[in-house]
Each structure stands twice: as C-alpha cells, then as structure tokens.
Short mmCIF file of C-alpha atoms in Angstrom, two decimals:
data_model
loop_
_atom_site.label_atom_id
_atom_site.label_comp_id
_atom_site.label_asym_id
_atom_site.label_seq_id
_atom_site.Cartn_x
_atom_site.Cartn_y
_atom_site.Cartn_z
CA MET S 1 10.63 -6.59 -6.59
CA GLY S 2 8.28 -8.63 -4.48
CA ARG S 3 6.29 -11.71 -5.47
CA ASP S 4 4.45 -9.69 -8.10
CA ALA S 5 4.04 -12.09 -11.00
CA GLY S 6 1.25 -14.24 -12.30
CA CYS S 7 2.98 -17.45 -11.22
CA TYR S 8 3.09 -16.11 -7.65
CA GLY S 9 -0.63 -15.44 -7.56
CA ASN S 10 -0.93 -11.84 -8.74
CA SER S 11 -3.66 -12.07 -11.35
CA ALA S 12 -3.59 -8.36 -12.16
CA ILE S 13 -0.06 -8.14 -13.56
CA LYS S 14 1.09 -9.36 -16.97
CA THR S 15 4.31 -11.41 -16.65
CA PRO S 16 4.06 -14.13 -19.31
CA ASN S 17 7.81 -14.72 -19.54
CA ILE S 18 8.38 -15.02 -15.80
CA ASP S 19 5.40 -17.38 -15.68
CA ALA S 20 6.76 -19.46 -18.57
CA LEU S 21 10.13 -19.80 -16.85
CA ALA S 22 8.37 -21.04 -13.71
CA ALA S 23 6.42 -23.56 -15.78
CA ASP S 24 9.69 -24.82 -17.26
CA GLY S 25 11.62 -24.96 -14.01
CA VAL S 26 11.31 -24.77 -10.23
CA LYS S 27 9.37 -22.08 -8.38
CA PHE S 28 10.36 -21.64 -4.74
CA GLU S 29 7.49 -20.64 -2.45
CA ASN S 30 9.63 -19.86 0.59
CA ALA S 31 12.66 -17.98 -0.75
CA PHE S 32 14.15 -15.11 1.25
CA CYS S 33 16.76 -12.43 0.89
CA THR S 34 18.78 -12.09 4.10
CA THR S 35 18.75 -8.29 4.17
CA SER S 36 16.18 -6.04 2.52
CA SER S 37 18.63 -3.53 1.07
CA CYS S 38 20.20 -3.45 -2.36
CA SER S 39 24.00 -3.46 -1.87
CA PRO S 40 24.10 -5.79 1.15
CA SER S 41 21.74 -8.25 -0.52
CA ARG S 42 23.72 -8.28 -3.76
CA ALA S 43 26.91 -8.90 -1.79
CA VAL S 44 25.22 -11.90 -0.15
CA ILE S 45 24.11 -13.18 -3.56
CA LEU S 46 27.66 -12.93 -4.96
CA SER S 47 29.54 -14.22 -1.92
CA GLY S 48 27.41 -16.84 -0.19
CA LEU S 49 28.06 -14.97 3.09
CA TYR S 50 25.70 -12.95 5.27
CA ALA S 51 26.23 -9.19 5.14
CA HIS S 52 27.65 -9.13 8.66
CA ALA S 53 30.29 -11.62 7.47
CA ASN S 54 31.16 -10.12 4.07
CA GLY S 55 31.36 -6.53 5.35
CA MET S 56 28.77 -4.93 3.07
CA TYR S 57 26.64 -3.64 5.95
CA GLY S 58 24.73 -1.03 3.92
CA LEU S 59 24.55 0.78 0.59
CA MET S 60 27.80 1.30 -1.31
CA HIS S 61 27.11 4.43 -3.35
CA ALA S 62 27.72 8.11 -2.55
CA TYR S 63 28.22 9.01 1.12
CA HIS S 64 26.92 5.64 2.35
CA HIS S 65 30.24 4.14 1.23
CA PHE S 66 29.97 0.60 2.60
CA ALA S 67 32.16 -2.10 1.04
CA CYS S 68 32.95 -5.78 1.36
CA PHE S 69 36.09 -7.01 3.04
CA GLU S 70 38.87 -7.18 0.47
CA ASP S 71 39.88 -10.77 1.24
CA ILE S 72 36.59 -12.53 0.45
CA GLN S 73 36.19 -14.67 -2.64
CA THR S 74 33.20 -13.96 -4.84
CA LEU S 75 31.25 -15.74 -7.53
CA PRO S 76 32.68 -13.98 -10.61
CA GLY S 77 36.25 -14.44 -9.38
CA ILE S 78 35.82 -18.12 -8.59
CA LEU S 79 34.12 -18.78 -11.94
CA ARG S 80 36.88 -16.91 -13.79
CA THR S 81 39.45 -19.14 -12.11
CA ALA S 82 37.40 -22.15 -13.16
CA GLY S 83 37.60 -21.09 -16.82
CA TYR S 84 34.32 -19.25 -17.27
CA ARG S 85 33.78 -16.07 -19.29
CA THR S 86 32.05 -13.65 -16.92
CA GLY S 87 29.91 -10.68 -17.91
CA ILE S 88 27.74 -8.12 -16.20
CA ASN S 89 24.92 -6.18 -17.80
CA GLY S 90 23.20 -3.60 -15.60
CA LYS S 91 23.42 -2.76 -11.92
CA LEU S 92 26.33 -4.10 -9.83
CA HIS S 93 26.10 -1.84 -6.74
CA VAL S 94 28.73 -3.60 -4.63
CA ALA S 95 32.31 -2.71 -3.73
CA PRO S 96 35.26 -2.86 -3.97
CA PRO S 97 35.26 -3.66 -7.71
CA GLU S 98 38.53 -5.58 -7.45
CA ILE S 99 36.86 -8.51 -5.70
CA PHE S 100 34.04 -8.68 -8.26
CA PRO S 101 36.12 -9.20 -11.43
CA PHE S 102 33.89 -9.47 -14.50
CA ASP S 103 35.67 -10.00 -17.82
CA VAL S 104 33.09 -7.97 -19.74
CA GLU S 105 30.92 -5.01 -18.74
CA ILE S 106 28.08 -4.70 -21.23
CA ASP S 107 26.97 -1.11 -21.74
CA SER S 108 23.20 -0.71 -22.03
CA ASP S 109 20.21 1.18 -20.68
CA ALA S 110 19.34 -0.78 -17.54
CA ARG S 111 15.75 0.50 -17.77
CA ASN S 112 15.32 -1.00 -21.25
CA THR S 113 15.58 -4.71 -20.55
CA VAL S 114 14.94 -5.66 -24.18
CA GLN S 115 17.94 -3.57 -25.19
CA MET S 116 19.91 -5.16 -22.34
CA ALA S 117 19.12 -8.60 -23.73
CA GLU S 118 20.06 -7.62 -27.29
CA LYS S 119 23.35 -6.14 -26.13
CA SER S 120 24.08 -9.43 -24.36
CA ARG S 121 23.69 -11.38 -27.63
CA ASN S 122 27.36 -11.21 -28.66
CA PHE S 123 28.53 -12.28 -25.23
CA ILE S 124 26.16 -15.27 -25.25
CA SER S 125 26.90 -16.31 -28.83
CA GLN S 126 30.69 -16.11 -28.55
CA ASP S 127 32.06 -19.41 -29.82
CA ASP S 128 35.23 -19.92 -27.81
CA ASN S 129 34.38 -23.29 -26.23
CA LYS S 130 34.27 -21.63 -22.81
CA PRO S 131 31.21 -21.71 -20.56
CA PHE S 132 29.82 -18.33 -19.54
CA PHE S 133 28.26 -16.59 -16.55
CA LEU S 134 26.06 -13.56 -17.25
CA TYR S 135 24.94 -11.38 -14.34
CA PHE S 136 21.89 -9.64 -15.83
CA CYS S 137 20.65 -6.87 -13.52
CA PRO S 138 17.98 -4.41 -14.70
CA TRP S 139 17.13 -1.29 -12.70
CA ASP S 140 13.45 -2.18 -12.99
CA PRO S 141 11.36 -2.04 -10.88
CA HIS S 142 13.35 0.38 -8.68
CA ARG S 143 11.77 3.77 -8.01
CA GLY S 144 12.82 6.51 -10.42
CA ARG S 145 14.66 9.69 -9.52
CA PRO S 146 13.76 12.19 -8.29
CA PHE S 147 11.97 10.17 -5.64
CA ASN S 148 9.62 13.02 -4.76
CA ALA S 149 6.95 13.37 -7.44
CA TRP S 150 4.12 14.61 -5.21
CA PRO S 151 1.27 14.72 -5.92
CA GLU S 152 1.93 12.48 -8.92
CA PRO S 153 3.07 8.86 -8.47
CA ASN S 154 6.73 7.99 -8.83
CA PRO S 155 7.18 6.72 -12.42
CA PHE S 156 9.40 3.73 -11.51
CA GLY S 157 11.48 4.40 -14.61
CA ASN S 158 8.47 4.58 -16.94
CA LYS S 159 8.50 7.27 -19.64
CA PRO S 160 5.54 8.68 -21.59
CA GLU S 161 7.27 7.87 -24.87
CA GLY S 162 8.22 4.37 -23.69
CA TYR S 163 11.39 2.50 -24.65
CA GLU S 164 12.52 1.35 -28.05
CA GLY S 165 11.67 -2.29 -28.68
CA VAL S 166 9.47 -2.57 -25.58
CA GLU S 167 5.71 -2.91 -25.71
CA LYS S 168 4.26 -0.30 -23.39
CA ILE S 169 2.00 -2.20 -21.01
CA THR S 170 0.14 0.13 -18.66
CA TYR S 171 -2.24 -0.35 -15.75
CA THR S 172 -4.91 1.83 -14.23
CA PRO S 173 -5.05 2.37 -10.47
CA GLU S 174 -8.33 0.46 -10.42
CA GLU S 175 -6.70 -2.65 -11.90
CA VAL S 176 -4.01 -3.24 -9.29
CA ASN S 177 -4.20 -5.61 -6.33
CA ILE S 178 -3.59 -3.92 -2.98
CA PRO S 179 -1.41 -6.18 -0.82
CA SER S 180 -2.47 -6.46 2.78
CA TYR S 181 0.59 -4.61 4.11
CA LEU S 182 -0.29 -1.41 2.23
CA PRO S 183 -3.13 1.08 2.69
CA ASP S 184 -5.79 1.22 -0.01
CA THR S 185 -5.44 4.88 -0.97
CA PRO S 186 -5.49 6.67 -4.34
CA ALA S 187 -1.75 7.34 -3.95
CA THR S 188 -0.90 3.69 -3.28
CA ARG S 189 -2.96 2.54 -6.26
CA ALA S 190 -1.38 5.10 -8.58
CA GLU S 191 2.15 4.07 -7.55
CA LEU S 192 1.40 0.34 -7.78
CA ALA S 193 0.18 0.91 -11.36
CA GLN S 194 3.56 2.43 -12.22
CA TYR S 195 5.40 -0.37 -10.39
CA TYR S 196 3.43 -2.99 -12.37
CA GLN S 197 4.35 -1.29 -15.64
CA SER S 198 8.02 -1.43 -14.71
CA ILE S 199 7.75 -5.16 -13.93
CA SER S 200 6.03 -5.83 -17.26
CA ARG S 201 8.95 -4.12 -19.00
CA LEU S 202 11.40 -6.27 -17.05
CA ASP S 203 9.40 -9.34 -18.05
CA GLN S 204 9.85 -8.54 -21.75
CA GLY S 205 13.61 -8.34 -21.31
CA LEU S 206 13.64 -11.76 -19.68
CA GLY S 207 11.65 -13.12 -22.60
CA ARG S 208 14.08 -11.65 -25.13
CA LEU S 209 17.07 -13.04 -23.22
CA ILE S 210 15.58 -16.53 -23.21
CA SER S 211 14.77 -16.29 -26.94
CA ILE S 212 18.42 -15.42 -27.61
CA LEU S 213 19.58 -18.43 -25.60
CA LYS S 214 17.20 -20.64 -27.58
CA SER S 215 18.29 -19.20 -30.92
CA GLN S 216 21.91 -20.00 -30.00
CA LYS S 217 20.86 -23.51 -28.91
CA LYS S 218 22.16 -22.80 -25.42
CA TYR S 219 18.94 -22.69 -23.45
CA GLU S 220 18.83 -26.38 -22.52
CA ASN S 221 22.40 -26.31 -21.23
CA THR S 222 22.02 -23.10 -19.21
CA LEU S 223 21.25 -22.68 -15.53
CA ILE S 224 18.89 -19.71 -15.13
CA MET S 225 17.96 -18.07 -11.84
CA PHE S 226 15.34 -15.35 -11.62
CA LEU S 227 15.17 -13.47 -8.32
CA SER S 228 15.09 -10.07 -6.65
CA ASP S 229 17.54 -8.47 -4.23
CA ASN S 230 14.93 -7.05 -1.83
CA GLY S 231 11.25 -6.39 -1.40
CA PRO S 232 9.38 -3.61 -3.20
CA ALA S 233 10.12 0.03 -2.38
CA PHE S 234 6.89 0.60 -0.49
CA PRO S 235 6.33 1.08 3.26
CA GLY S 236 6.64 -2.31 4.95
CA GLY S 237 8.73 -3.75 2.14
CA LEU S 238 12.20 -2.33 1.47
CA ALA S 239 14.50 -2.12 4.53
CA THR S 240 12.24 -4.21 6.75
CA LEU S 241 12.48 -7.89 7.63
CA TYR S 242 8.74 -8.37 7.54
CA GLU S 243 7.55 -10.88 4.94
CA PRO S 244 6.97 -8.36 2.11
CA GLY S 245 10.57 -7.18 2.50
CA ILE S 246 12.24 -10.60 2.39
CA ASN S 247 9.91 -13.29 0.95
CA LEU S 248 10.78 -12.92 -2.72
CA PRO S 249 10.54 -14.70 -6.08
CA LEU S 250 13.06 -17.41 -6.89
CA ILE S 251 12.71 -19.41 -10.10
CA VAL S 252 15.41 -21.86 -11.17
CA LYS S 253 15.66 -23.59 -14.55
CA ARG S 254 18.34 -26.25 -14.36
CA PRO S 255 20.24 -27.62 -17.38
CA LYS S 256 18.71 -30.69 -18.99
CA HIS S 257 16.08 -30.95 -16.27
CA LYS S 258 13.79 -33.96 -16.18
CA LYS S 259 10.88 -32.50 -14.22
CA LYS S 260 9.20 -29.19 -14.99
CA GLY S 261 6.73 -26.93 -13.28
CA ILE S 262 7.84 -27.90 -9.77
CA THR S 263 6.78 -25.87 -6.74
CA ASN S 264 9.44 -26.33 -4.09
CA HIS S 265 8.49 -25.60 -0.47
CA ALA S 266 11.96 -25.64 1.09
CA LEU S 267 12.88 -22.57 3.15
CA VAL S 268 15.92 -21.12 1.38
CA ASN S 269 17.81 -17.83 1.36
CA TRP S 270 20.27 -15.97 -0.80
CA THR S 271 23.38 -17.42 0.88
CA SER S 272 22.60 -20.56 -1.14
CA LEU S 273 22.82 -18.93 -4.57
CA THR S 274 26.61 -18.77 -5.05
CA PRO S 275 27.11 -22.35 -3.73
CA THR S 276 24.36 -23.58 -6.06
CA ILE S 277 25.88 -21.97 -9.16
CA LEU S 278 29.35 -23.24 -8.29
CA ASP S 279 27.96 -26.71 -7.63
CA PHE S 280 26.46 -26.82 -11.12
CA ALA S 281 29.73 -25.47 -12.55
CA ASP S 282 31.71 -28.15 -10.67
CA ALA S 283 33.75 -25.26 -9.25
CA LEU S 284 33.12 -25.33 -5.49
CA PRO S 285 36.46 -24.29 -3.96
CA ALA S 286 37.80 -26.34 -1.08
CA ASP S 287 39.15 -23.28 0.77
CA VAL S 288 35.90 -21.25 1.03
CA ASN S 289 33.36 -21.84 3.80
CA PHE S 290 30.09 -20.61 2.37
CA GLN S 291 27.31 -19.91 4.84
CA GLY S 292 24.61 -21.33 2.59
CA ARG S 293 23.97 -24.77 1.10
CA SER S 294 23.70 -25.68 -2.56
CA LEU S 295 20.14 -26.08 -3.81
CA LYS S 296 21.19 -28.52 -6.52
CA PRO S 297 20.30 -31.70 -4.59
CA ILE S 298 16.73 -30.54 -3.86
CA LEU S 299 15.71 -28.82 -7.09
CA GLU S 300 13.42 -31.60 -8.28
CA GLU S 301 11.74 -32.13 -4.91
CA ASP S 302 8.47 -30.63 -3.73
CA HIS S 303 8.97 -30.89 0.03
CA PRO S 304 12.63 -31.57 0.83
CA SER S 305 13.36 -32.43 4.44
CA GLU S 306 15.76 -30.45 6.66
CA TRP S 307 15.03 -27.13 4.93
CA ASN S 308 12.67 -25.76 7.56
CA GLU S 309 14.39 -22.61 8.88
CA VAL S 310 16.15 -19.57 7.48
CA TYR S 311 17.95 -16.64 9.05
CA ALA S 312 18.16 -12.98 8.11
CA SER S 313 20.64 -10.30 9.11
CA HIS S 314 20.11 -6.61 8.38
CA THR S 315 22.23 -3.80 9.85
CA PHE S 316 22.06 -0.66 7.67
CA HIS S 317 20.27 0.56 4.59
CA GLU S 318 21.35 4.17 4.23
CA VAL S 319 24.30 5.23 6.39
CA THR S 320 21.95 7.18 8.66
CA MET S 321 19.70 4.14 9.12
CA TYR S 322 21.38 2.04 11.80
CA THR S 323 18.69 -0.59 12.35
CA PRO S 324 20.38 -3.91 13.21
CA MET S 325 17.89 -6.78 13.13
CA ARG S 326 18.36 -10.54 13.23
CA VAL S 327 15.62 -13.00 12.32
CA LEU S 328 14.81 -16.68 12.63
CA ARG S 329 12.01 -17.67 10.28
CA GLY S 330 10.53 -21.15 10.57
CA ARG S 331 7.56 -22.67 8.83
CA ARG S 332 5.10 -21.36 11.37
CA PHE S 333 6.85 -19.02 13.81
CA LYS S 334 9.13 -16.07 13.12
CA LEU S 335 11.21 -14.12 15.63
CA ILE S 336 12.62 -10.66 14.85
CA TRP S 337 15.24 -9.21 17.21
CA ASN S 338 15.30 -5.41 16.88
CA ILE S 339 18.68 -4.69 18.46
CA MET S 340 18.28 -0.89 18.52
CA TRP S 341 14.64 -1.12 19.55
CA GLU S 342 14.58 2.01 21.71
CA GLN S 343 14.93 4.34 18.71
CA GLU S 344 12.21 5.18 16.22
CA GLN S 345 12.65 3.25 13.01
CA PRO S 346 13.98 5.54 10.25
CA VAL S 347 12.27 5.44 6.85
CA PRO S 348 14.35 5.10 3.65
CA ARG S 349 14.55 8.30 1.66
CA ASP S 350 12.85 6.90 -1.44
CA ILE S 351 9.93 5.70 0.67
CA TRP S 352 9.75 8.87 2.79
CA GLU S 353 9.51 10.96 -0.37
CA SER S 354 7.10 8.58 -2.07
CA THR S 355 3.59 9.71 -2.84
CA THR S 356 2.30 6.64 -0.98
CA TRP S 357 3.97 7.73 2.29
CA GLN S 358 3.33 11.44 1.86
CA TYR S 359 -0.38 10.81 1.31
CA LEU S 360 -0.53 9.06 4.69
CA ARG S 361 1.33 11.88 6.45
CA ARG S 362 -0.59 14.72 4.84
CA ASN S 363 -3.96 13.11 5.53
CA GLY S 364 -3.22 12.01 9.10
CA ILE S 365 -3.74 8.32 8.36
CA GLU S 366 -2.54 6.28 11.34
CA THR S 367 -2.62 2.77 9.86
CA LEU S 368 -0.33 0.96 7.47
CA GLY S 369 -2.10 -2.13 6.23
CA LYS S 370 -2.94 -4.21 9.32
CA ARG S 371 -0.50 -2.28 11.55
CA SER S 372 -0.81 1.04 13.31
CA MET S 373 1.73 3.63 12.19
CA ASP S 374 3.02 3.80 15.76
CA THR S 375 3.68 0.05 15.79
CA PHE S 376 5.49 0.28 12.47
CA LEU S 377 7.78 3.12 13.59
CA ARG S 378 8.29 2.11 17.23
CA ARG S 379 9.02 -1.59 17.33
CA PRO S 380 9.68 -3.58 20.50
CA GLU S 381 12.90 -5.47 21.06
CA PHE S 382 11.36 -8.79 20.08
CA GLU S 383 8.55 -9.54 17.64
CA LEU S 384 7.20 -13.09 17.55
CA PHE S 385 4.62 -13.97 14.93
CA ASP S 386 2.55 -17.07 14.24
CA LEU S 387 2.55 -16.89 10.43
CA GLN S 388 -0.08 -19.58 10.14
CA GLU S 389 -2.62 -17.61 12.16
CA ASP S 390 -1.22 -14.15 11.45
CA PRO S 391 0.38 -13.94 7.98
CA ASP S 392 0.30 -10.13 8.14
CA GLU S 393 2.56 -10.08 11.25
CA SER S 394 0.25 -7.76 13.14
CA ASN S 395 -0.11 -9.67 16.43
CA ASN S 396 3.15 -9.75 18.40
CA LEU S 397 3.24 -12.76 20.74
CA ALA S 398 6.64 -12.06 22.30
CA GLN S 399 5.28 -10.99 25.69
CA ARG S 400 2.64 -13.70 25.97
CA PRO S 401 3.49 -16.14 28.84
CA GLU S 402 2.40 -19.20 26.87
CA PHE S 403 5.11 -18.48 24.28
CA ALA S 404 7.95 -17.94 26.78
CA ASP S 405 9.56 -21.34 26.16
CA ARG S 406 9.39 -20.92 22.40
CA MET S 407 10.94 -17.47 22.73
CA GLU S 408 13.91 -18.82 24.68
CA VAL S 409 14.54 -21.61 22.14
CA MET S 410 14.39 -19.22 19.20
CA LYS S 411 16.60 -16.63 20.90
CA GLU S 412 19.23 -19.29 21.56
CA LYS S 413 19.05 -20.36 17.91
CA ILE S 414 19.63 -16.79 16.73
CA LYS S 415 22.62 -16.45 19.07
CA SER S 416 24.08 -19.75 17.84
CA PHE S 417 23.56 -18.62 14.24
CA GLN S 418 25.43 -15.40 14.98
CA GLU S 419 28.33 -17.26 16.58
CA ASP S 420 28.50 -19.74 13.69
CA THR S 421 28.57 -16.93 11.10
CA GLN S 422 30.99 -14.60 12.92
CA ASP S 423 28.41 -11.88 13.52
CA PRO S 424 29.97 -8.98 15.51
CA TRP S 425 26.51 -8.05 16.83
CA VAL S 426 26.36 -11.27 18.87
CA ILE S 427 27.84 -9.31 21.78
CA GLU S 428 24.51 -7.52 22.15
CA TRP S 429 23.14 -10.68 23.80
CA GLU S 430 25.14 -9.90 26.92
CA GLN S 431 22.42 -7.41 27.80
CA GLN S 432 19.97 -10.31 27.66
CA GLY S 433 21.99 -12.34 30.14
CA LEU S 434 23.03 -14.91 27.52
CA GLU S 435 26.63 -16.06 27.51
CA VAL S 436 28.72 -15.13 24.49
CA THR S 437 31.93 -16.96 23.61
CA GLU S 438 34.98 -14.86 24.37
CA GLU S 439 36.26 -14.57 20.80
CA TYR S 440 33.29 -12.32 20.04
#
C-alpha cells in the first residue's frame, strides 16, 4: 500500500478510520521502507536490521526460499522474553519460523479485516495482567490470484458478493486519482478502482480493531503503528526504490499522548520500528545492535533535528530478480546505485501479468508516467534526483558536471553505510576505485 489515504492527500479514497488514527496520533510525512519487497521488508520491520544484514534478501515462499539468519533476535522473541503475550493475525511471510516465535496464531480470513479484528477480540481482552503485542497483517491491498485477469482488472481480493460484516465500498474508474508515476489509461483506472476498494475494506478492519481496544478500555494504554511493507503493486511502485515504492504511510498513536494530530517531518525508515516498540515496552536488550533508532524521543515534534537522511537496501524480489540497489535519500537529493545496471530490469510477475502493464505492451505505449519505458527498464549505474525540482524522479543529474562533488559525497556516504551495516555488496565499490576495508 502506498500513501493512498485521505490523511495523505488522496481525496478520492474513503479511509475514515486511517484518517481518524492520524488525527489522534502522529503522521509521518517522510517514512520509508528500506526494500520494496514483502518478505525482506517484513524481516526489517521485525528485526531492526537491513535485509542485507538479517539475511532475508528476497521472498520466502515457494521456490524463492529466502530466509533470515538463524541467530538474529526478533521483535516477538524479545517481547516474549520481556513477559509479553505475542499474537499474529494474518500474513507473516518471513522465515525461519523458529526465530519469529508468536505465542498465538489467530486463524482468520486475511482478506476480511473486520473478521480479523473480531477474531483478535479474545486475545486483546484476555485478563492475565500481561501486556500484549498483536501483529495484525491483512492481505489487503495485495493483488489477487491469479494475477493475470486480462482484459479485466485484477480484483485485489475483492469479490462480487463482498465479505461478511464489511460494507462494500466501490469506486468507478472515473473517480480515482492517477498518480504521476502511472499512465492514465483505462486499464490503470480500472485497476486503481479495485485497489481503492481493497484499501477501504482494510480501513474498516482497522476501525473495528480500534473499537475493540476502546471497548476493553485498552486504547489509551496501547501503542498503535499503522504502516505498509512496500509500495503498491503497480509499475514504478513494488520492487523499485523510486519514491512510490518506498515512501509509505506511517501513523503512530502513542500511549497516553499529550499532543494529537501531529505531522512529523523527520526522515525515518523501517529499521526504527522494532527499536521504537521495544523502547516503549522498556525491553531494549543490551546485547542487540539495532541498525535503526527509536522514534520515541521525537514523536511529539514537528521538525526534529538530525533526522535528515535515510538509506535503503534492496537485493532481490523474486529469486530470478537479482537487482541489488542501494540508496541515500536526503531532504532534497536522492542517489540510487544500481549495482547490476548493465542488465535490463526484470518486472515482478504480478506486475508483468497485470492489466495495467499488459495494456501498455499490447498498445505499444512507450511512456510510464513521466519516464520513458526504456529509461524504466534500462537504468544507469547511478541516478541522482533533485526531489525539490523533480519529485517524479525523471531527470537524472548523475552525469552533470555541476553535481560531480555532490555525487562523490553521496557515494562515500553509501559506502560508509554499507560498511557500518555489514553489507556484503560493499565490495562492489572496488570497481569504482573506492577503498573497501579488508574484512569485507
């Protein structure tokens, strides 16, 4: 899911519960996943380590078969040790299961978020004097299987008969907002309408979950985080490190908060989520070196200082998609290093089979939003963007002489980040003539 909610400026979509949570908490404007792929991103969320450091380089299911290193400590395990009841409802999608030990697995239909919330009621209401951690992970708004629905739009989990307990909120293709990174075609509009419907269903589940917390008089004492693992499954979103793929929603409602409706402009990423939760739980372990910082000290600030850069690290999506990229994203400038730049960029299967992509191919359309299709598929080694002047990332400045000094500074920062976070791909800098410390 991208930033597709009313509180993030999308006036066409109905998300009253997401918007209400933002009004009651903190909305981050500059929040980023570190890899735009489901399993790796979820492993980052649950470990506080970049994917290149936790071992979950790509998807875990079927023949992709990636998994985290078995010796890392994860959020559910640390919270269990600290005396928390831990439960998961919905999609886990990380491995191996032994290092993600949830006490309770709640069985529900992960497409019916209202049912998911109701089936979480007993876990929430349990009166055992123990605090709880609930990992609530709907499938919405993931694309539905089979991915190929041509010429119809992918349903994104929507069913003609709807879902029990869920109000069926639909959208026409004419009602949707076309983001600047997508082409305005009938196929795109039809699929966005389905995507919106899936988000509105998700929104109702969030609302039901919050109503259950309030009915149990636990809402005020509960830390709530609403976020997405990666950008939307449209061309230019999922599996890219362009802004639509990584700049995502993050809403935090802290316990017994004093200020509400804050918009926080710090640049943050998903390595901070586990440290933040453990900080609130007073359970930060002394023997774990997380690669992100806790957000707790800055939650009630609008413009905290020293939160002006974030990094991203993406290596695989599907096992056949070896596309290692490293990114430094500042407030104005962003540098993408495409390590395997000489190959054509592969397209994820669900996007390749999507009606949005197939419409472009079958009609010979050579543009994708503000980019040419050739630029999207054949990317240079370095992409430097001035996000203030070029928010659509369509004008690469990397080869411009006037940006040579900035390029060198940002490249050195990426290399230092890789060394600090034990990134095996740091050795690729040797081809650039940059020294790499021997241990790598």
